[in-house]
XYZ file of C-alpha atoms in Angstrom:
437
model
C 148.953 33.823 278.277
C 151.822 31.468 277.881
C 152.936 29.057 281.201
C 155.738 30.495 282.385
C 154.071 34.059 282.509
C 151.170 33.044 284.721
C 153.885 31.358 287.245
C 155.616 34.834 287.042
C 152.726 36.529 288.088
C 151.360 34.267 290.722
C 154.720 34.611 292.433
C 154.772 38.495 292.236
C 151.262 38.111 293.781
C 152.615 35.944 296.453
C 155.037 38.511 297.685
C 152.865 41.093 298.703
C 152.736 41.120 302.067
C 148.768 40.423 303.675
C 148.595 43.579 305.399
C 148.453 45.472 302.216
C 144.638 45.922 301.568
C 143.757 48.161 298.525
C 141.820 51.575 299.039
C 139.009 51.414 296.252
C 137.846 54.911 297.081
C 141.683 56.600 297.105
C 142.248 54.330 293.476
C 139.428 56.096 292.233
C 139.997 59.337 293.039
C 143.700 59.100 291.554
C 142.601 57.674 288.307
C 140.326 60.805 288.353
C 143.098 63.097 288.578
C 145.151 61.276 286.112
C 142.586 61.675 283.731
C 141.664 65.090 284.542
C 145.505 65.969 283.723
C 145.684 63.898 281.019
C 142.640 65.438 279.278
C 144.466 69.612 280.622
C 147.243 67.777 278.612
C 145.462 67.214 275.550
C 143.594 69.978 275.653
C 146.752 72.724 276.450
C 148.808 70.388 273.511
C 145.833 70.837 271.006
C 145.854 74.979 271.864
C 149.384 75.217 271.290
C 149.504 73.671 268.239
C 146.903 75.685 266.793
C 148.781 78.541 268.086
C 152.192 77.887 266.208
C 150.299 76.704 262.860
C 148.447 79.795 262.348
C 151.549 82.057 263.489
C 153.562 80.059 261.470
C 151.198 81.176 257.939
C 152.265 85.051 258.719
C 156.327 83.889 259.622
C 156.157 81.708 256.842
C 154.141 82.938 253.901
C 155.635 81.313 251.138
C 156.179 78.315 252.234
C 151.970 77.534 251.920
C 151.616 78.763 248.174
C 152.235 76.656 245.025
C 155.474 76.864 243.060
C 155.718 78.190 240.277
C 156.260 75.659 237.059
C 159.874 75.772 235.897
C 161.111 78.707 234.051
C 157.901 80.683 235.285
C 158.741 83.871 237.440
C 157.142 83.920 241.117
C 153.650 85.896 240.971
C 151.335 86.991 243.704
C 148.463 84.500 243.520
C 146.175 85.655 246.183
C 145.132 88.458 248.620
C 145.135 88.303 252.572
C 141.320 88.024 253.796
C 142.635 89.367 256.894
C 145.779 91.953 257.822
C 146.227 91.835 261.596
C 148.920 94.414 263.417
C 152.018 92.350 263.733
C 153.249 92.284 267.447
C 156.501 93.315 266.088
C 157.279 96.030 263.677
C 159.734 94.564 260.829
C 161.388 96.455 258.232
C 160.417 94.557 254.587
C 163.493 92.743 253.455
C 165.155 92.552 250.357
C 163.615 90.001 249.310
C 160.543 89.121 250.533
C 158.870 87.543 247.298
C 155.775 88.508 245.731
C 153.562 90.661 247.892
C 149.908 91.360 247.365
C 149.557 95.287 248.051
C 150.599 98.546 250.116
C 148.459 99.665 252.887
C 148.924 103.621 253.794
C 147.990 104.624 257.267
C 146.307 107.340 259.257
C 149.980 108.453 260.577
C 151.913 108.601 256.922
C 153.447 105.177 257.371
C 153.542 102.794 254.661
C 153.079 98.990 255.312
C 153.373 96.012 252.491
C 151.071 92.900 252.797
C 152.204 89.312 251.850
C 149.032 87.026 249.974
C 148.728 85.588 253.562
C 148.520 88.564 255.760
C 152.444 89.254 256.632
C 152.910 92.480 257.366
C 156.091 94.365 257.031
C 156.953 98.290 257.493
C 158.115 100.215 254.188
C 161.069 102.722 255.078
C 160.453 106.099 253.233
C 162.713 108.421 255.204
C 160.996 111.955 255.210
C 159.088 111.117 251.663
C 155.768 110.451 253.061
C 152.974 110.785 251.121
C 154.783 110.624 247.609
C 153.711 108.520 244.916
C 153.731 104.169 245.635
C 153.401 101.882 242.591
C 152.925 97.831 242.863
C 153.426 95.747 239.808
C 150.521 93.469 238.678
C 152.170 90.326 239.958
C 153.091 91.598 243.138
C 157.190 91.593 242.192
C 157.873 94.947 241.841
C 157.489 98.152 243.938
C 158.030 101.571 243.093
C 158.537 104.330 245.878
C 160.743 107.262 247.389
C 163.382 105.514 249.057
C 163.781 109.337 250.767
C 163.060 112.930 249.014
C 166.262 112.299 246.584
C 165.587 108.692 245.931
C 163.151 107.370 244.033
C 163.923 103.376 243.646
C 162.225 100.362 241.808
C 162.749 97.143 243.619
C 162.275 93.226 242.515
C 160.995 91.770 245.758
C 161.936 88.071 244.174
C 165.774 89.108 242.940
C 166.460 92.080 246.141
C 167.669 93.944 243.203
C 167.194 97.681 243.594
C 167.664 100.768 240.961
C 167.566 104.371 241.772
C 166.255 106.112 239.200
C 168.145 109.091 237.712
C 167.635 112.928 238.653
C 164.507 112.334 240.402
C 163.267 113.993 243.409
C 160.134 115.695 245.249
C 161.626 119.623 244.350
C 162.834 120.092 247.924
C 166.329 121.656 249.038
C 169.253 119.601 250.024
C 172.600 120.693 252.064
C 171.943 124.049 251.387
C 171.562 124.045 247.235
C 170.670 127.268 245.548
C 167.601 125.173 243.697
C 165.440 122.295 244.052
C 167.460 119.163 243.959
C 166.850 116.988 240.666
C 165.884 117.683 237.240
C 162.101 115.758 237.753
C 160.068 116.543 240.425
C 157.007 114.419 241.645
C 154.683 115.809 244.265
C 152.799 114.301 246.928
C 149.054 113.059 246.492
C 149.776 111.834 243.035
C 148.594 108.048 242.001
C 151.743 105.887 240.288
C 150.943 103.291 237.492
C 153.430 100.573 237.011
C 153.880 99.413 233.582
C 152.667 95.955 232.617
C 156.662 94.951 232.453
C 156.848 95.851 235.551
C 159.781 98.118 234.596
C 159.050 101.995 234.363
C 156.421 103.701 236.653
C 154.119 106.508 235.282
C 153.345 109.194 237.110
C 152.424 113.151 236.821
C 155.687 115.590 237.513
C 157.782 118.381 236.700
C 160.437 118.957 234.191
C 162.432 122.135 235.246
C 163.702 122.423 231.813
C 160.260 122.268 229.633
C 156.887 123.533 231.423
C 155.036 121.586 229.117
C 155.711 118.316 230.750
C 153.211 116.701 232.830
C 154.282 113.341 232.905
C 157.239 111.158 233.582
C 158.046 107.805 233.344
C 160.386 106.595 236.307
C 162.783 103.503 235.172
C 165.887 102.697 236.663
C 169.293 104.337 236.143
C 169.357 106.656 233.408
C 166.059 105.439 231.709
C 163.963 108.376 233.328
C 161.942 110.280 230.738
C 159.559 113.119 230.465
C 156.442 112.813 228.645
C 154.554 116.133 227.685
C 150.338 116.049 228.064
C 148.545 115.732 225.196
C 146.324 118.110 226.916
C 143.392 120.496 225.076
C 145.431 124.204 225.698
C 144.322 125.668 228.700
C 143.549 122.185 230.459
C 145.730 119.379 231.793
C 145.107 115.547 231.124
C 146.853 113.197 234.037
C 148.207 109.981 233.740
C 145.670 107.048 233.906
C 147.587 103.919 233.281
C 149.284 101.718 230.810
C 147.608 99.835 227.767
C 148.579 95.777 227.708
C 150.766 96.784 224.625
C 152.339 99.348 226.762
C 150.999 102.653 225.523
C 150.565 105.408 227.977
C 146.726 106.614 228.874
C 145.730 110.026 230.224
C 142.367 111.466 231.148
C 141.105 115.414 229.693
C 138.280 116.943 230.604
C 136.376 120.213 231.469
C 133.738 121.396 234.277
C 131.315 124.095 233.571
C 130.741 126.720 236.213
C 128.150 124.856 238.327
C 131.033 122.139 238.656
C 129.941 119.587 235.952
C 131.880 118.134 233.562
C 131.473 119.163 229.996
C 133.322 117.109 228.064
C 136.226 114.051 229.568
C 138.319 112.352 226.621
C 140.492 109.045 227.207
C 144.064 110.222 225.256
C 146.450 106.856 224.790
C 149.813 108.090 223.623
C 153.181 106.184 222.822
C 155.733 106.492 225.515
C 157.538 109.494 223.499
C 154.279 111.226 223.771
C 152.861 110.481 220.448
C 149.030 110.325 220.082
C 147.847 107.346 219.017
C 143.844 108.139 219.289
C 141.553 109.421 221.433
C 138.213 108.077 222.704
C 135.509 110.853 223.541
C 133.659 109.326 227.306
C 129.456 110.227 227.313
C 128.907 111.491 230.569
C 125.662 111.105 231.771
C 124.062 114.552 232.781
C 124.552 114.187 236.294
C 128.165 114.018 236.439
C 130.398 115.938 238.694
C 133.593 117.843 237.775
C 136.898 115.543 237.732
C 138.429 114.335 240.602
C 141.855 115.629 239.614
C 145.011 113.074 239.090
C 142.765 110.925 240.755
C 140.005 111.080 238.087
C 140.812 108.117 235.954
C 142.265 104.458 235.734
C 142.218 101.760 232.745
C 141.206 98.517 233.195
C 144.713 95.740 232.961
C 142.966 94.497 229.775
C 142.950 97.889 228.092
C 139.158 97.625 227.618
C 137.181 100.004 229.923
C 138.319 103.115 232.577
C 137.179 103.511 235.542
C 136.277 107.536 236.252
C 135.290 109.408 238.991
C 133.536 112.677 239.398
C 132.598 114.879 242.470
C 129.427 116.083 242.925
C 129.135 118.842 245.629
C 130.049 116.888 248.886
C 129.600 113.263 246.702
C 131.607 111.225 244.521
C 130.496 108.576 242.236
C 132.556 106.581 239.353
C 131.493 105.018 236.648
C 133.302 102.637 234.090
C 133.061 103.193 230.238
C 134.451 101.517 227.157
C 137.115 102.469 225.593
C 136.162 101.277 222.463
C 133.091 103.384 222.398
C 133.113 105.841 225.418
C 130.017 104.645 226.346
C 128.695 104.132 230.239
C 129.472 100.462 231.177
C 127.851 100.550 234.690
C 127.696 103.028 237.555
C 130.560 102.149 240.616
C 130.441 102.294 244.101
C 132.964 104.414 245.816
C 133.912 105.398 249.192
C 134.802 109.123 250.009
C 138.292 109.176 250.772
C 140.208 109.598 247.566
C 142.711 106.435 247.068
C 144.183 104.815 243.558
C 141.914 102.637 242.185
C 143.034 99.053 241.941
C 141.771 96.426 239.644
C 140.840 92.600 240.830
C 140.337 91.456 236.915
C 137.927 93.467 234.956
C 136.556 94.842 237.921
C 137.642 97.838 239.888
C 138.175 98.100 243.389
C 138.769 101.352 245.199
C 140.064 100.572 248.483
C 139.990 102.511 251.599
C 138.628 102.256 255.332
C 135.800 104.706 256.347
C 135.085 105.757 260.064
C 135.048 102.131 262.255
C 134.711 99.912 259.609
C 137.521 97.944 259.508
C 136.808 96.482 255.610
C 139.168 98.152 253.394
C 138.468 96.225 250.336
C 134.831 95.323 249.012
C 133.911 92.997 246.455
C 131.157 95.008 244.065
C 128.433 93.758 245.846
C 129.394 95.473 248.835
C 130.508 92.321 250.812
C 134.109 92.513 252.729
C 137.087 91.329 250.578
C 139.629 92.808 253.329
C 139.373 93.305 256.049
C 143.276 95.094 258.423
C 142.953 95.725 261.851
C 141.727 98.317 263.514
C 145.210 99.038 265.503
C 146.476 99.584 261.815
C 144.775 102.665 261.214
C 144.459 101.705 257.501
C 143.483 104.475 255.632
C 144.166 103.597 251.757
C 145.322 100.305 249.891
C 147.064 99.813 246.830
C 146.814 96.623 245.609
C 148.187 94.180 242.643
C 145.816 93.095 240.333
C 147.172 89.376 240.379
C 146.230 88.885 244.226
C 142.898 91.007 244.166
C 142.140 88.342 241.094
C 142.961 85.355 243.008
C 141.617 83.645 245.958
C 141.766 84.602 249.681
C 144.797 82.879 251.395
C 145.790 82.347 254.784
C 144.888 79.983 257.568
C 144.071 82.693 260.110
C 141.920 84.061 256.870
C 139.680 80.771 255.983
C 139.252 80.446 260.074
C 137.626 83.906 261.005
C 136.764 85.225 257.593
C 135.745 89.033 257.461
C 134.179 88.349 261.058
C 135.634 92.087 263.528
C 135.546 92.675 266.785
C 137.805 92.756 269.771
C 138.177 88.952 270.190
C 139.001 88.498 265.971
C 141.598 90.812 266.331
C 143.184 89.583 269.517
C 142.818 85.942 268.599
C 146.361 85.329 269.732
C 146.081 86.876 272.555
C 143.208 85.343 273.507
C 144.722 81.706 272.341
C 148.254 82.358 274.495
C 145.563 83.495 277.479
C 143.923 80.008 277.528
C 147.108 78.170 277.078
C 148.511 80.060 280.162
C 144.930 79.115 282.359
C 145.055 75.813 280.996
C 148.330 75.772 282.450
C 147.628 77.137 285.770
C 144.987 74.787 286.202
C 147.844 71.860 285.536
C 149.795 73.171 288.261
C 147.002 73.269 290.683
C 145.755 69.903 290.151
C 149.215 68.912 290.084
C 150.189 70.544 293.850
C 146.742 68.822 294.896
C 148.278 65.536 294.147
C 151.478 66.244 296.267
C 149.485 67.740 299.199
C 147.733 64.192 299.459
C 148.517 62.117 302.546
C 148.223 58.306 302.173
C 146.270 56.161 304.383
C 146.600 52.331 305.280
């Protein structure tokens, strides 16, 4: 301490009068208070934070994931551990940028989940339940806009094409016939090709009966693809090879229900066979499951099939370059498209209260949506199902359920607002304080 400032002090000392006599006990208790609001302070601070970091992952999804390397298109490169009910209902945007699936609910409505957990609401008009496709890398979706629209959007460009002369066969302003020439019904699983560019899907052409197929592009680029069906049976539409050939599943129950025969059918997109692979069902194998029976693997290597027996199902995934049994599959009940997190597939779909809606095979939780959703069935692209689980709000509570996991904001916003309360009481406690001499 330098001269001059110890002769400043000593007269600032001297001026106070001799009357004044310090109260050691009052000192004490105000430094308490100070530090009891300081530490509120600190505390409340700290809360809200957190609070605005982990809303901010869901408002701002893409500003947490990696860019791509120049000239390399934006991709999905992860899946949401956790899908929590937004607190506000938001339409999805024209361009919203790679997404990482589709989640169906209990009441018909459709909503689309970002690689973080976003959660927007997909407009359909009266076209509920119709076909929904979701492009590998998360880019591209393919739905009924409404019954007379069928439309493939690039979440990454907001460009949108509605393809030609498609609808779901139902009347409009009073037409003698069923609007459009190709007619997709509900209940009916949609592959996107590996382009990302045409959707393949069962339907109708009024003008041949023997079509079964169609491949959905935009504009005029809609085209019908007969079955390469066995006469008196119908093959359905399993998926797209990585070269872009179209696969369809054939096969034949006996009269106790079990299937006879099944036979893997890959076919050019004019419908030309290119060879067939005979499956060997083992003995115990249900009938089909319909046009949800089959789905090939993104690598073109194996197919995932499933079979009902009586009140069960079961799948099981063979190889396509022999038709033998690769392994048996778990499967839930409900009947949803199968989905594909590398090699492995993934059927996804909430059962009863469980509020997992995607497993990993060995039965642990992959996804888990909240309950308030009433998830039902997920579609999923294979790009986030093969990457890693993203999200702050994700790594935090994992797979853990329960009330307070899925109120975790309301539960932070309720101890920011007691934290505050108790701020303002200690705070009117200081001005209530009468000083003594």
């Amino acid at each position: 301490m330098t001269h001059d400032l110890r002769e400043r002090l000593d007269e600032l000392v001297a001026d106070v009068p001799a009357y004044v006599v310090p109260d050691a006990r009052a000192a004490w208790s105000a430094g308490a208070r100070r530090r009891t609001r300081h530490r509120i302070g600190v505390v409340a601070g700290a809360l809200a934070i957190l609070a605005l970091v982990a809303s901010a992952v869901s408002w701002l999804p893409r500003t947490l994931d990696p860019a791509p390397a120049d000239g390399e298109r934006p991709g999905v490169r992860g899946y949401p551990a956790r899908v929590d009910e937004p607190w506000l209902d938001r339409e999805l945007p024209d361009r919203p940028g790679p997404v990482a699936g589709i989640l169906e609910t209990d009441d018909g409505s459709v909503r689309v989940v970002s690689a973080t957990g976003r959660v927007w609401t997909l407009d359909q008009g009266e076209a509920i339940g119709f076909p929904l496709a979701v492009s590998a890398d998360g880019t591209k979706l393919g739905y009924f806009e409404q019954i007379d629209r069928f439309v493939l959007r690039d979440l990454v460009t907001g460009r949108a094409e509605v393809a030609a002369d498609v609808g779901d066969g139902s009347y409009i302003d009073g037409e003698t016939e069923p609007w459009g020439r190709y007619w997709v019904s509900q209940q009916m699983p949609a592959y996107m090709s590996p382009a990302g560019d045409r959707v393949f899907v069962s339907g109708i052409d009024r003008d041949d009966e023997d079509v079964r197929g169609l491949l959905i592009g935009g504009g005029d680029s809609t085209r019908p693809v007969r079955s390469p069906n066995t006469p008196g049976q119908t093959a359905f539409p399993a998926g797209w090879t990585p070269g872009g050939d179209l696969v369809w599943v054939d096969g034949n129950a006996d009269d106790r229900g079990s299937a006879r025969w099944a036979t893997v059918v890959i076919t050019t997109v004019r419908g030309e066979e290119v060879r067939r692979v005979d499956l060997d069902l083992p003995g115990t194998t249900g009938a089909l499951s319909g046009q949800w029976s089959g789905s090939v693997s993104p690598d073109g290597r194996t197919i995932a099939l499933r079979t009902e027996r009586f009140a069960d199902r079961s799948a099981t995934l063979f190889s396509l370059e022999s038709g033998s049994v690769v392994r048996e599959l778990p499967t839930p009940d409900d009947l949803c498209p199968i989905s594909w997190s590398g090699s492995d597939p993934v059927t996804s779909s909430a059962q009863g209260d469980d509020d997992v809606v995607v497993r990993h095979n060995d039965g642990s939780p992959m996804i888990v949506a909240d309950p308030a959703l009433a998830a039902s069935c997920g579609i999923w692209a294979t790009d986030a199902l093969s990457g890693e689980p993203r999200g702050m709000v994700g790594r935090l509570l994992g797979a853990r359920q329960g009330w307070v996991a899925w109120h975790w904001q309301e539960v932070t916003l309720g101890t920011l607002a007691l934290a505050g309360a108790a701020l303002l009481v200690v705070r009117r406690r200081r001005t209530r304080l009468v000083p003594t001499s």
